[in-house]
Amino acid sequence: MLHPGETNVVRSRGSFMTGYYPYHLGLQELFADHAVQIINNVDPSTQPLFLYLPFQAVHDPLQVPDKYMSHYPTHLRQDRRSLLGMVTAIDDAVGKIVDRLRQRGFLQNALLVFTTDNGGNPHFGSSNFPLRGAKGSLWEGGTRGAAFVYSETLLKKTGYVNNGLMHAVDWYPTFLTLAGGNPASSIDGVNQWLSLSEGHNSSRTEFLYNIDEVTNSSAIRVGKYKVTHNAGGTHSLRPHNQTGVVSPLIVPTPMFTSEYQLFDLENDPLENIDLSSQLPDVLENLKSKLALYQQTLVPAVGTSPRVPEADASNFNGAWSPGWC
């Protein structure tokens, strides 16, 4: 939640996770209650508020109070019921926070953003169906996220779906611009405020998904075209509804054996039709852009020599700073 104006920041991370909360309360309730405490201690007329709230759900381990599980039928697979319950717990938590923001007067000049960071893991009850792939992959099922923005006063266009290109790094310059700042031209993100608030075309025309020199895989999108390199042949996956079924239902999708694939995401968001042989010029253009990004790549930690002094055995089983 962002209150434009000055640059004072109040933010919340995991440091408040202390043991005074009864164990029957869920983690999402704990987060919501602490967020409400922060909101109660800020004067909306004199103190701008930026509240970053990183919910731990939905994510494994799949744990949620029974009261949220009871919303869903018992014939569903256990992990699916747990995950759906976690979503409901977040719904309650977000509702509590929004209600308090409204009671305190923050929503008169605020922007609320709800977003995700990646696709779900079907092996833990999630489903990205009908998109191909899952969390950890370069396919749209692993990288395409849903989000929404809400404001009672700041949005000139509301109630519509925006399908423009946007990358996670764009949130920072967008927030900064809205708060009256000037994003540096050297950062990766671009200001998307006009696109979000008025429905203008996206300020972004391309983005890099990833370049992983350890697995020798990469992907990039320019306009409507996407190139994948050694992305693997991940199927589309969706969770099965029957109790006791461990693996998700695999939906047959074309498997690719070539090193590079080219997709038109506007007409083929499921990434079923490889156009690399039909549009060789487009393929080569995107491959050249990948090569340009490759030149500025900072080597991954996994490609650097191991440092024996950092081994967990030297720190009572815990990795030293620099590892996660």
PDB file of C-alpha atoms in Angstrom:
ATOM      1  CA  MET A   1       0.000   0.000   0.000  1.00  0.00           C
ATOM      2  CA  LEU A   2       1.443   3.348  -0.986  1.00  0.00           C
ATOM      3  CA  HIS A   3       0.556   6.809   0.186  1.00  0.00           C
ATOM      4  CA  PRO A   4       2.150   9.243  -2.309  1.00  0.00           C
ATOM      5  CA  GLY A   5       3.991  12.287  -1.066  1.00  0.00           C
ATOM      6  CA  GLU A   6       6.997  12.259   1.209  1.00  0.00           C
ATOM      7  CA  THR A   7       9.582   9.517   1.385  1.00  0.00           C
ATOM      8  CA  ASN A   8       9.147   8.275   4.951  1.00  0.00           C
ATOM      9  CA  VAL A   9       8.818   4.501   4.964  1.00  0.00           C
ATOM     10  CA  VAL A  10       7.266   2.107   7.431  1.00  0.00           C
ATOM     11  CA  ARG A  11       7.705  -1.464   6.365  1.00  0.00           C
ATOM     12  CA  SER A  12       7.199  -4.926   7.768  1.00  0.00           C
ATOM     13  CA  ARG A  13       9.273  -8.062   7.351  1.00  0.00           C
ATOM     14  CA  GLY A  14       9.540 -11.282   9.337  1.00  0.00           C
ATOM     15  CA  SER A  15      11.088  -9.895  12.533  1.00  0.00           C
ATOM     16  CA  PHE A  16       7.736  -9.764  14.316  1.00  0.00           C
ATOM     17  CA  MET A  17       7.253 -13.544  14.173  1.00  0.00           C
ATOM     18  CA  THR A  18       7.506 -14.066  17.923  1.00  0.00           C
ATOM     19  CA  GLY A  19       6.108 -16.821  20.101  1.00  0.00           C
ATOM     20  CA  TYR A  20       3.385 -14.899  21.928  1.00  0.00           C
ATOM     21  CA  TYR A  21       0.811 -15.822  19.285  1.00  0.00           C
ATOM     22  CA  PRO A  22      -1.328 -18.876  20.160  1.00  0.00           C
ATOM     23  CA  TYR A  23      -0.476 -21.819  17.965  1.00  0.00           C
ATOM     24  CA  HIS A  24      -4.040 -22.145  16.703  1.00  0.00           C
ATOM     25  CA  LEU A  25      -3.664 -18.881  14.817  1.00  0.00           C
ATOM     26  CA  GLY A  26      -2.374 -19.135  11.261  1.00  0.00           C
ATOM     27  CA  LEU A  27       0.647 -17.276   9.971  1.00  0.00           C
ATOM     28  CA  GLN A  28      -1.508 -15.152   7.668  1.00  0.00           C
ATOM     29  CA  GLU A  29      -3.543 -13.994  10.680  1.00  0.00           C
ATOM     30  CA  LEU A  30      -0.313 -13.103  12.448  1.00  0.00           C
ATOM     31  CA  PHE A  31       0.838 -11.024   9.480  1.00  0.00           C
ATOM     32  CA  ALA A  32      -2.520  -9.279   9.173  1.00  0.00           C
ATOM     33  CA  ASP A  33      -2.685  -8.438  12.869  1.00  0.00           C
ATOM     34  CA  HIS A  34       0.798  -6.948  12.802  1.00  0.00           C
ATOM     35  CA  ALA A  35      -0.018  -4.938   9.675  1.00  0.00           C
ATOM     36  CA  VAL A  36      -3.085  -3.559  11.459  1.00  0.00           C
ATOM     37  CA  GLN A  37      -0.841  -2.519  14.383  1.00  0.00           C
ATOM     38  CA  ILE A  38       1.399  -0.602  11.979  1.00  0.00           C
ATOM     39  CA  ILE A  39      -1.602   1.084  10.354  1.00  0.00           C
ATOM     40  CA  ASN A  40      -2.969   2.069  13.762  1.00  0.00           C
ATOM     41  CA  ASN A  41       0.300   3.783  14.666  1.00  0.00           C
ATOM     42  CA  VAL A  42       0.523   6.004  11.585  1.00  0.00           C
ATOM     43  CA  ASP A  43      -1.402   9.243  11.084  1.00  0.00           C
ATOM     44  CA  PRO A  44      -2.680   9.270   7.478  1.00  0.00           C
ATOM     45  CA  SER A  45      -2.864  13.073   7.444  1.00  0.00           C
ATOM     46  CA  THR A  46       0.802  13.629   8.342  1.00  0.00           C
ATOM     47  CA  GLN A  47       2.699  10.339   7.866  1.00  0.00           C
ATOM     48  CA  PRO A  48       2.874   8.671   4.432  1.00  0.00           C
ATOM     49  CA  LEU A  49       2.864   4.885   4.615  1.00  0.00           C
ATOM     50  CA  PHE A  50       4.498   2.241   2.441  1.00  0.00           C
ATOM     51  CA  LEU A  51       3.578  -1.231   3.688  1.00  0.00           C
ATOM     52  CA  TYR A  52       5.193  -4.247   2.040  1.00  0.00           C
ATOM     53  CA  LEU A  53       3.492  -7.418   3.246  1.00  0.00           C
ATOM     54  CA  PRO A  54       5.143 -10.677   2.089  1.00  0.00           C
ATOM     55  CA  PHE A  55       2.606 -13.391   2.887  1.00  0.00           C
ATOM     56  CA  GLN A  56       4.186 -16.828   3.242  1.00  0.00           C
ATOM     57  CA  ALA A  57       1.167 -18.487   1.618  1.00  0.00           C
ATOM     58  CA  VAL A  58       0.498 -19.944  -0.759  1.00  0.00           C
ATOM     59  CA  HIS A  59       3.675 -21.989  -0.409  1.00  0.00           C
ATOM     60  CA  ASP A  60       4.831 -25.276   0.981  1.00  0.00           C
ATOM     61  CA  PRO A  61       4.675 -26.523   3.669  1.00  0.00           C
ATOM     62  CA  LEU A  62       0.913 -26.627   3.148  1.00  0.00           C
ATOM     63  CA  GLN A  63      -0.432 -25.767   6.595  1.00  0.00           C
ATOM     64  CA  VAL A  64      -3.582 -23.861   7.496  1.00  0.00           C
ATOM     65  CA  PRO A  65      -6.053 -23.774  10.433  1.00  0.00           C
ATOM     66  CA  ASP A  66      -8.861 -26.324  10.125  1.00  0.00           C
ATOM     67  CA  LYS A  67     -11.512 -23.607   9.895  1.00  0.00           C
ATOM     68  CA  TYR A  68     -10.226 -22.730   6.425  1.00  0.00           C
ATOM     69  CA  MET A  69      -9.971 -26.356   5.292  1.00  0.00           C
ATOM     70  CA  SER A  70     -13.635 -26.876   6.134  1.00  0.00           C
ATOM     71  CA  HIS A  71     -14.688 -24.629   3.236  1.00  0.00           C
ATOM     72  CA  TYR A  72     -13.660 -27.280   0.717  1.00  0.00           C
ATOM     73  CA  PRO A  73     -15.024 -30.790   0.018  1.00  0.00           C
ATOM     74  CA  THR A  74     -13.227 -33.778   1.475  1.00  0.00           C
ATOM     75  CA  HIS A  75     -13.048 -35.624  -1.846  1.00  0.00           C
ATOM     76  CA  LEU A  76     -10.354 -33.180  -2.990  1.00  0.00           C
ATOM     77  CA  ARG A  77      -6.770 -34.293  -2.613  1.00  0.00           C
ATOM     78  CA  GLN A  78      -5.361 -33.242   0.760  1.00  0.00           C
ATOM     79  CA  ASP A  79      -2.690 -30.916  -0.622  1.00  0.00           C
ATOM     80  CA  ARG A  80      -5.279 -29.217  -2.841  1.00  0.00           C
ATOM     81  CA  ARG A  81      -7.633 -28.634   0.097  1.00  0.00           C
ATOM     82  CA  SER A  82      -4.778 -27.228   2.171  1.00  0.00           C
ATOM     83  CA  LEU A  83      -3.686 -24.868  -0.583  1.00  0.00           C
ATOM     84  CA  LEU A  84      -7.240 -23.628  -1.186  1.00  0.00           C
ATOM     85  CA  GLY A  85      -7.581 -23.079   2.542  1.00  0.00           C
ATOM     86  CA  MET A  86      -4.404 -21.002   2.531  1.00  0.00           C
ATOM     87  CA  VAL A  87      -5.845 -18.832  -0.247  1.00  0.00           C
ATOM     88  CA  THR A  88      -8.976 -18.297   1.843  1.00  0.00           C
ATOM     89  CA  ALA A  89      -6.822 -17.388   4.843  1.00  0.00           C
ATOM     90  CA  ILE A  90      -5.102 -14.728   2.737  1.00  0.00           C
ATOM     91  CA  ASP A  91      -8.501 -13.445   1.593  1.00  0.00           C
ATOM     92  CA  ASP A  92      -9.489 -12.929   5.218  1.00  0.00           C
ATOM     93  CA  ALA A  93      -6.162 -11.318   6.095  1.00  0.00           C
ATOM     94  CA  VAL A  94      -6.263  -8.901   3.150  1.00  0.00           C
ATOM     95  CA  GLY A  95      -9.857  -8.041   3.960  1.00  0.00           C
ATOM     96  CA  LYS A  96      -8.932  -7.209   7.552  1.00  0.00           C
ATOM     97  CA  ILE A  97      -6.089  -4.961   6.413  1.00  0.00           C
ATOM     98  CA  VAL A  98      -8.165  -3.155   3.781  1.00  0.00           C
ATOM     99  CA  ASP A  99     -10.976  -2.586   6.277  1.00  0.00           C
ATOM    100  CA  ARG A 100      -8.542  -1.017   8.716  1.00  0.00           C
ATOM    101  CA  LEU A 101      -6.969   1.150   6.013  1.00  0.00           C
ATOM    102  CA  ARG A 102     -10.434   2.422   5.131  1.00  0.00           C
ATOM    103  CA  GLN A 103     -11.356   3.068   8.780  1.00  0.00           C
ATOM    104  CA  ARG A 104      -8.143   5.026   9.320  1.00  0.00           C
ATOM    105  CA  GLY A 105      -8.614   7.128   6.190  1.00  0.00           C
ATOM    106  CA  PHE A 106      -5.704   5.761   4.157  1.00  0.00           C
ATOM    107  CA  LEU A 107      -7.777   4.675   1.174  1.00  0.00           C
ATOM    108  CA  GLN A 108      -8.588   8.283   0.343  1.00  0.00           C
ATOM    109  CA  ASN A 109      -5.119   8.537  -1.215  1.00  0.00           C
ATOM    110  CA  ALA A 110      -3.676   5.051  -1.531  1.00  0.00           C
ATOM    111  CA  LEU A 111      -2.756   2.363  -4.021  1.00  0.00           C
ATOM    112  CA  LEU A 112      -3.153  -1.298  -3.109  1.00  0.00           C
ATOM    113  CA  VAL A 113      -1.246  -3.860  -5.181  1.00  0.00           C
ATOM    114  CA  PHE A 114      -1.754  -7.610  -4.925  1.00  0.00           C
ATOM    115  CA  THR A 115       0.678  -9.717  -6.928  1.00  0.00           C
ATOM    116  CA  THR A 116       2.568 -12.994  -7.118  1.00  0.00           C
ATOM    117  CA  ASP A 117       6.193 -13.741  -7.909  1.00  0.00           C
ATOM    118  CA  ASN A 118       5.945 -16.922 -10.017  1.00  0.00           C
ATOM    119  CA  GLY A 119       3.714 -19.750 -11.122  1.00  0.00           C
ATOM    120  CA  GLY A 120       2.554 -22.460  -8.762  1.00  0.00           C
ATOM    121  CA  ASN A 121       4.002 -25.898  -8.029  1.00  0.00           C
ATOM    122  CA  PRO A 122       1.483 -28.596  -9.079  1.00  0.00           C
ATOM    123  CA  HIS A 123       3.203 -31.094  -6.802  1.00  0.00           C
ATOM    124  CA  PHE A 124       1.972 -29.001  -3.859  1.00  0.00           C
ATOM    125  CA  GLY A 125      -1.636 -28.566  -4.911  1.00  0.00           C
ATOM    126  CA  SER A 126      -1.234 -25.641  -7.330  1.00  0.00           C
ATOM    127  CA  SER A 127      -2.349 -25.437 -10.937  1.00  0.00           C
ATOM    128  CA  ASN A 128      -1.133 -23.243 -13.796  1.00  0.00           C
ATOM    129  CA  PHE A 129      -3.418 -25.008 -16.253  1.00  0.00           C
ATOM    130  CA  PRO A 130      -3.769 -24.544 -19.163  1.00  0.00           C
ATOM    131  CA  LEU A 131      -0.346 -22.851 -19.325  1.00  0.00           C
ATOM    132  CA  ARG A 132       2.694 -25.013 -19.905  1.00  0.00           C
ATOM    133  CA  GLY A 133       5.155 -25.542 -17.094  1.00  0.00           C
ATOM    134  CA  ALA A 134       5.360 -24.636 -13.419  1.00  0.00           C
ATOM    135  CA  LYS A 135       7.411 -22.836 -10.822  1.00  0.00           C
ATOM    136  CA  GLY A 136      11.107 -23.070 -11.618  1.00  0.00           C
ATOM    137  CA  SER A 137      10.618 -23.336 -15.382  1.00  0.00           C
ATOM    138  CA  LEU A 138      10.943 -20.750 -18.142  1.00  0.00           C
ATOM    139  CA  TRP A 139       7.507 -21.598 -19.556  1.00  0.00           C
ATOM    140  CA  GLU A 140       4.552 -19.251 -19.068  1.00  0.00           C
ATOM    141  CA  GLY A 141       3.128 -21.461 -16.322  1.00  0.00           C
ATOM    142  CA  GLY A 142       6.225 -20.806 -14.260  1.00  0.00           C
ATOM    143  CA  THR A 143       6.757 -17.133 -15.063  1.00  0.00           C
ATOM    144  CA  ARG A 144       3.411 -15.499 -15.868  1.00  0.00           C
ATOM    145  CA  GLY A 145       1.733 -14.032 -12.791  1.00  0.00           C
ATOM    146  CA  ALA A 146      -1.641 -12.489 -12.061  1.00  0.00           C
ATOM    147  CA  ALA A 147      -1.964  -9.183 -10.228  1.00  0.00           C
ATOM    148  CA  PHE A 148      -4.401  -6.374  -9.575  1.00  0.00           C
ATOM    149  CA  VAL A 149      -4.221  -2.766  -8.419  1.00  0.00           C
ATOM    150  CA  TYR A 150      -6.925  -0.953  -6.471  1.00  0.00           C
ATOM    151  CA  SER A 151      -7.431   2.654  -5.490  1.00  0.00           C
ATOM    152  CA  GLU A 152     -10.477   4.703  -4.624  1.00  0.00           C
ATOM    153  CA  THR A 153      -8.982   7.923  -5.984  1.00  0.00           C
ATOM    154  CA  LEU A 154      -5.812   7.406  -8.049  1.00  0.00           C
ATOM    155  CA  LEU A 155      -6.977   5.271 -10.987  1.00  0.00           C
ATOM    156  CA  LYS A 156      -8.523   7.078 -13.939  1.00  0.00           C
ATOM    157  CA  LYS A 157      -9.551   3.803 -15.615  1.00  0.00           C
ATOM    158  CA  THR A 158     -10.971   0.952 -13.549  1.00  0.00           C
ATOM    159  CA  GLY A 159     -12.713  -2.382 -13.993  1.00  0.00           C
ATOM    160  CA  TYR A 160     -10.669  -3.584 -16.942  1.00  0.00           C
ATOM    161  CA  VAL A 161      -8.056  -6.236 -17.734  1.00  0.00           C
ATOM    162  CA  ASN A 162      -4.608  -4.956 -18.702  1.00  0.00           C
ATOM    163  CA  ASN A 163      -2.645  -7.455 -20.812  1.00  0.00           C
ATOM    164  CA  GLY A 164       0.347  -5.190 -21.420  1.00  0.00           C
ATOM    165  CA  LEU A 165       3.880  -6.415 -20.764  1.00  0.00           C
ATOM    166  CA  MET A 166       5.059  -5.826 -17.211  1.00  0.00           C
ATOM    167  CA  HIS A 167       7.998  -7.240 -15.284  1.00  0.00           C
ATOM    168  CA  ALA A 168       8.378  -7.448 -11.512  1.00  0.00           C
ATOM    169  CA  VAL A 169      11.216  -4.911 -11.645  1.00  0.00           C
ATOM    170  CA  ASP A 170       8.753  -2.321 -12.994  1.00  0.00           C
ATOM    171  CA  TRP A 171       6.997  -1.973  -9.636  1.00  0.00           C
ATOM    172  CA  TYR A 172       9.864  -0.010  -8.100  1.00  0.00           C
ATOM    173  CA  PRO A 173      10.022   2.848 -10.662  1.00  0.00           C
ATOM    174  CA  THR A 174       6.216   2.873 -10.847  1.00  0.00           C
ATOM    175  CA  PHE A 175       5.874   3.344  -7.080  1.00  0.00           C
ATOM    176  CA  LEU A 176       8.718   5.846  -7.023  1.00  0.00           C
ATOM    177  CA  THR A 177       7.118   7.960  -9.744  1.00  0.00           C
ATOM    178  CA  LEU A 178       3.741   7.879  -8.028  1.00  0.00           C
ATOM    179  CA  ALA A 179       5.374   9.044  -4.791  1.00  0.00           C
ATOM    180  CA  GLY A 180       6.979  12.021  -6.555  1.00  0.00           C
ATOM    181  CA  GLY A 181      10.434  10.593  -7.197  1.00  0.00           C
ATOM    182  CA  ASN A 182      12.491  10.268 -10.365  1.00  0.00           C
ATOM    183  CA  PRO A 183      13.695   6.745 -11.201  1.00  0.00           C
ATOM    184  CA  ALA A 184      17.268   6.543 -12.433  1.00  0.00           C
ATOM    185  CA  SER A 185      17.652   5.719 -16.107  1.00  0.00           C
ATOM    186  CA  SER A 186      20.194   3.005 -15.291  1.00  0.00           C
ATOM    187  CA  ILE A 187      17.756   0.673 -13.500  1.00  0.00           C
ATOM    188  CA  ASP A 188      16.154  -2.337 -15.167  1.00  0.00           C
ATOM    189  CA  GLY A 189      12.530  -1.400 -14.441  1.00  0.00           C
ATOM    190  CA  VAL A 190      10.323   1.093 -16.280  1.00  0.00           C
ATOM    191  CA  ASN A 191       7.525   3.301 -14.982  1.00  0.00           C
ATOM    192  CA  GLN A 192       4.161   1.666 -15.786  1.00  0.00           C
ATOM    193  CA  TRP A 193       1.858   4.116 -14.006  1.00  0.00           C
ATOM    194  CA  LEU A 194       0.111   5.462 -17.125  1.00  0.00           C
ATOM    195  CA  SER A 195      -0.486   1.916 -18.325  1.00  0.00           C
ATOM    196  CA  LEU A 196      -1.972   0.816 -14.998  1.00  0.00           C
ATOM    197  CA  SER A 197      -3.937   3.943 -14.135  1.00  0.00           C
ATOM    198  CA  GLU A 198      -5.188   5.041 -17.558  1.00  0.00           C
ATOM    199  CA  GLY A 199      -4.923   1.965 -19.775  1.00  0.00           C
ATOM    200  CA  HIS A 200      -2.132   3.318 -21.974  1.00  0.00           C
ATOM    201  CA  ASN A 201       0.127   0.955 -23.882  1.00  0.00           C
ATOM    202  CA  SER A 202       2.810  -0.671 -21.764  1.00  0.00           C
ATOM    203  CA  SER A 203       6.110   1.189 -21.386  1.00  0.00           C
ATOM    204  CA  ARG A 204       7.885  -2.130 -21.922  1.00  0.00           C
ATOM    205  CA  THR A 205       8.468  -3.866 -25.247  1.00  0.00           C
ATOM    206  CA  GLU A 206      10.693  -6.745 -24.117  1.00  0.00           C
ATOM    207  CA  PHE A 207      12.051  -8.532 -21.089  1.00  0.00           C
ATOM    208  CA  LEU A 208      14.509 -11.247 -20.254  1.00  0.00           C
ATOM    209  CA  TYR A 209      13.114 -14.260 -18.401  1.00  0.00           C
ATOM    210  CA  ASN A 210      16.475 -15.655 -17.360  1.00  0.00           C
ATOM    211  CA  ILE A 211      19.901 -16.736 -18.514  1.00  0.00           C
ATOM    212  CA  ASP A 212      21.168 -19.692 -16.504  1.00  0.00           C
ATOM    213  CA  GLU A 213      24.704 -20.598 -17.470  1.00  0.00           C
ATOM    214  CA  VAL A 214      24.664 -23.579 -15.095  1.00  0.00           C
ATOM    215  CA  THR A 215      21.825 -25.346 -16.946  1.00  0.00           C
ATOM    216  CA  ASN A 216      22.560 -23.534 -20.243  1.00  0.00           C
ATOM    217  CA  SER A 217      18.938 -22.423 -20.504  1.00  0.00           C
ATOM    218  CA  SER A 218      17.425 -19.021 -21.239  1.00  0.00           C
ATOM    219  CA  ALA A 219      14.369 -17.207 -22.570  1.00  0.00           C
ATOM    220  CA  ILE A 220      13.492 -13.722 -23.796  1.00  0.00           C
ATOM    221  CA  ARG A 221      10.350 -11.986 -25.040  1.00  0.00           C
ATOM    222  CA  VAL A 222      10.274  -9.125 -27.563  1.00  0.00           C
ATOM    223  CA  GLY A 223       6.809  -7.854 -28.438  1.00  0.00           C
ATOM    224  CA  LYS A 224       4.577 -10.870 -28.898  1.00  0.00           C
ATOM    225  CA  TYR A 225       7.417 -13.300 -29.622  1.00  0.00           C
ATOM    226  CA  LYS A 226       9.251 -15.443 -27.099  1.00  0.00           C
ATOM    227  CA  VAL A 227      12.352 -17.571 -27.623  1.00  0.00           C
ATOM    228  CA  THR A 228      13.252 -20.398 -25.269  1.00  0.00           C
ATOM    229  CA  HIS A 229      16.655 -22.067 -25.233  1.00  0.00           C
ATOM    230  CA  ASN A 230      17.002 -25.543 -23.701  1.00  0.00           C
ATOM    231  CA  ALA A 231      13.834 -24.906 -21.675  1.00  0.00           C
ATOM    232  CA  GLY A 232      12.958 -28.590 -21.420  1.00  0.00           C
ATOM    233  CA  GLY A 233       9.682 -30.260 -22.326  1.00  0.00           C
ATOM    234  CA  THR A 234       7.549 -29.584 -19.281  1.00  0.00           C
ATOM    235  CA  HIS A 235       3.918 -30.634 -19.688  1.00  0.00           C
ATOM    236  CA  SER A 236       0.903 -28.644 -18.622  1.00  0.00           C
ATOM    237  CA  LEU A 237      -0.037 -29.838 -15.141  1.00  0.00           C
ATOM    238  CA  ARG A 238      -3.139 -29.582 -12.997  1.00  0.00           C
ATOM    239  CA  PRO A 239      -3.957 -31.193  -9.654  1.00  0.00           C
ATOM    240  CA  HIS A 240      -6.220 -34.231  -9.627  1.00  0.00           C
ATOM    241  CA  ASN A 241      -9.327 -34.053  -7.466  1.00  0.00           C
ATOM    242  CA  GLN A 242      -9.372 -37.631  -6.170  1.00  0.00           C
ATOM    243  CA  THR A 243      -8.185 -38.491  -2.691  1.00  0.00           C
ATOM    244  CA  GLY A 244      -4.933 -40.423  -2.634  1.00  0.00           C
ATOM    245  CA  VAL A 245      -3.728 -39.468  -6.089  1.00  0.00           C
ATOM    246  CA  VAL A 246      -0.155 -38.293  -5.606  1.00  0.00           C
ATOM    247  CA  SER A 247       0.925 -37.010  -8.997  1.00  0.00           C
ATOM    248  CA  PRO A 248      -0.871 -34.210 -10.832  1.00  0.00           C
ATOM    249  CA  LEU A 249      -2.798 -34.934 -13.985  1.00  0.00           C
ATOM    250  CA  ILE A 250      -0.554 -34.507 -17.003  1.00  0.00           C
ATOM    251  CA  VAL A 251      -2.215 -32.801 -19.937  1.00  0.00           C
ATOM    252  CA  PRO A 252      -0.588 -33.872 -23.231  1.00  0.00           C
ATOM    253  CA  THR A 253       1.313 -31.032 -24.914  1.00  0.00           C
ATOM    254  CA  PRO A 254       3.789 -31.023 -27.800  1.00  0.00           C
ATOM    255  CA  MET A 255       7.340 -31.924 -26.809  1.00  0.00           C
ATOM    256  CA  PHE A 256      10.228 -30.060 -28.427  1.00  0.00           C
ATOM    257  CA  THR A 257      13.622 -31.532 -29.184  1.00  0.00           C
ATOM    258  CA  SER A 258      15.292 -28.571 -30.902  1.00  0.00           C
ATOM    259  CA  GLU A 259      17.647 -26.300 -28.977  1.00  0.00           C
ATOM    260  CA  TYR A 260      15.577 -23.139 -29.604  1.00  0.00           C
ATOM    261  CA  GLN A 261      11.819 -22.644 -29.829  1.00  0.00           C
ATOM    262  CA  LEU A 262       9.929 -19.540 -30.984  1.00  0.00           C
ATOM    263  CA  PHE A 263       6.366 -18.781 -29.845  1.00  0.00           C
ATOM    264  CA  ASP A 264       3.768 -16.125 -30.657  1.00  0.00           C
ATOM    265  CA  LEU A 265       2.369 -15.548 -27.171  1.00  0.00           C
ATOM    266  CA  GLU A 266      -0.502 -13.363 -28.324  1.00  0.00           C
ATOM    267  CA  ASN A 267      -1.943 -16.170 -30.444  1.00  0.00           C
ATOM    268  CA  ASP A 268      -0.386 -19.136 -28.651  1.00  0.00           C
ATOM    269  CA  PRO A 269      -0.045 -18.400 -24.912  1.00  0.00           C
ATOM    270  CA  LEU A 270       0.034 -22.163 -24.228  1.00  0.00           C
ATOM    271  CA  GLU A 271       3.328 -22.434 -26.153  1.00  0.00           C
ATOM    272  CA  ASN A 272       2.178 -25.348 -28.294  1.00  0.00           C
ATOM    273  CA  ILE A 273       3.336 -24.148 -31.733  1.00  0.00           C
ATOM    274  CA  ASP A 274       7.058 -23.746 -32.390  1.00  0.00           C
ATOM    275  CA  LEU A 275       7.520 -21.138 -35.149  1.00  0.00           C
ATOM    276  CA  SER A 276      11.316 -21.251 -35.270  1.00  0.00           C
ATOM    277  CA  SER A 277      11.435 -22.927 -38.692  1.00  0.00           C
ATOM    278  CA  GLN A 278       8.698 -20.684 -40.131  1.00  0.00           C
ATOM    279  CA  LEU A 279      10.117 -17.351 -38.888  1.00  0.00           C
ATOM    280  CA  PRO A 280      13.920 -17.741 -38.979  1.00  0.00           C
ATOM    281  CA  ASP A 281      14.518 -13.970 -39.119  1.00  0.00           C
ATOM    282  CA  VAL A 282      12.500 -13.395 -35.949  1.00  0.00           C
ATOM    283  CA  LEU A 283      14.340 -16.261 -34.260  1.00  0.00           C
ATOM    284  CA  GLU A 284      17.747 -14.842 -35.139  1.00  0.00           C
ATOM    285  CA  ASN A 285      16.748 -11.365 -33.945  1.00  0.00           C
ATOM    286  CA  LEU A 286      15.741 -12.674 -30.522  1.00  0.00           C
ATOM    287  CA  LYS A 287      18.810 -14.890 -30.300  1.00  0.00           C
ATOM    288  CA  SER A 288      20.998 -11.837 -30.940  1.00  0.00           C
ATOM    289  CA  LYS A 289      19.250  -9.981 -28.107  1.00  0.00           C
ATOM    290  CA  LEU A 290      19.905 -12.934 -25.819  1.00  0.00           C
ATOM    291  CA  ALA A 291      23.564 -12.756 -26.790  1.00  0.00           C
ATOM    292  CA  LEU A 292      23.700  -9.058 -25.862  1.00  0.00           C
ATOM    293  CA  TYR A 293      22.304  -9.796 -22.413  1.00  0.00           C
ATOM    294  CA  GLN A 294      24.757 -12.693 -22.088  1.00  0.00           C
ATOM    295  CA  GLN A 295      27.652 -10.223 -22.403  1.00  0.00           C
ATOM    296  CA  THR A 296      26.585  -8.389 -19.238  1.00  0.00           C
ATOM    297  CA  LEU A 297      25.804 -11.517 -17.232  1.00  0.00           C
ATOM    298  CA  VAL A 298      27.210 -11.714 -13.718  1.00  0.00           C
ATOM    299  CA  PRO A 299      28.319 -15.317 -13.085  1.00  0.00           C
ATOM    300  CA  ALA A 300      26.011 -17.286 -10.825  1.00  0.00           C
ATOM    301  CA  VAL A 301      27.222 -18.377  -7.402  1.00  0.00           C
ATOM    302  CA  GLY A 302      27.082 -21.979  -8.561  1.00  0.00           C
ATOM    303  CA  THR A 303      29.788 -21.336 -11.151  1.00  0.00           C
ATOM    304  CA  SER A 304      32.224 -19.785  -8.670  1.00  0.00           C
ATOM    305  CA  PRO A 305      34.796 -21.856  -6.776  1.00  0.00           C
ATOM    306  CA  ARG A 306      33.494 -23.276  -3.503  1.00  0.00           C
ATOM    307  CA  VAL A 307      34.774 -21.598  -0.353  1.00  0.00           C
ATOM    308  CA  PRO A 308      35.496 -24.256   2.314  1.00  0.00           C
ATOM    309  CA  GLU A 309      35.507 -21.607   5.049  1.00  0.00           C
ATOM    310  CA  ALA A 310      31.782 -20.978   4.410  1.00  0.00           C
ATOM    311  CA  ASP A 311      30.742 -24.607   4.861  1.00  0.00           C
ATOM    312  CA  ALA A 312      27.899 -25.177   7.316  1.00  0.00           C
ATOM    313  CA  SER A 313      30.044 -27.601   9.340  1.00  0.00           C
ATOM    314  CA  ASN A 314      32.019 -24.577  10.549  1.00  0.00           C
ATOM    315  CA  PHE A 315      28.906 -22.855  11.915  1.00  0.00           C
ATOM    316  CA  ASN A 316      27.072 -25.522  13.908  1.00  0.00           C
ATOM    317  CA  GLY A 317      25.178 -26.701  10.847  1.00  0.00           C
ATOM    318  CA  ALA A 318      24.138 -23.250   9.556  1.00  0.00           C
ATOM    319  CA  TRP A 319      25.339 -21.656   6.347  1.00  0.00           C
ATOM    320  CA  SER A 320      27.316 -18.457   6.821  1.00  0.00           C
ATOM    321  CA  PRO A 321      26.094 -15.080   5.492  1.00  0.00           C
ATOM    322  CA  GLY A 322      25.991 -15.050   1.733  1.00  0.00           C
ATOM    323  CA  TRP A 323      24.097 -18.316   1.413  1.00  0.00           C
ATOM    324  CA  CYS A 324      20.350 -18.846   1.486  1.00  0.00           C
TER     325      CYS A 324
END
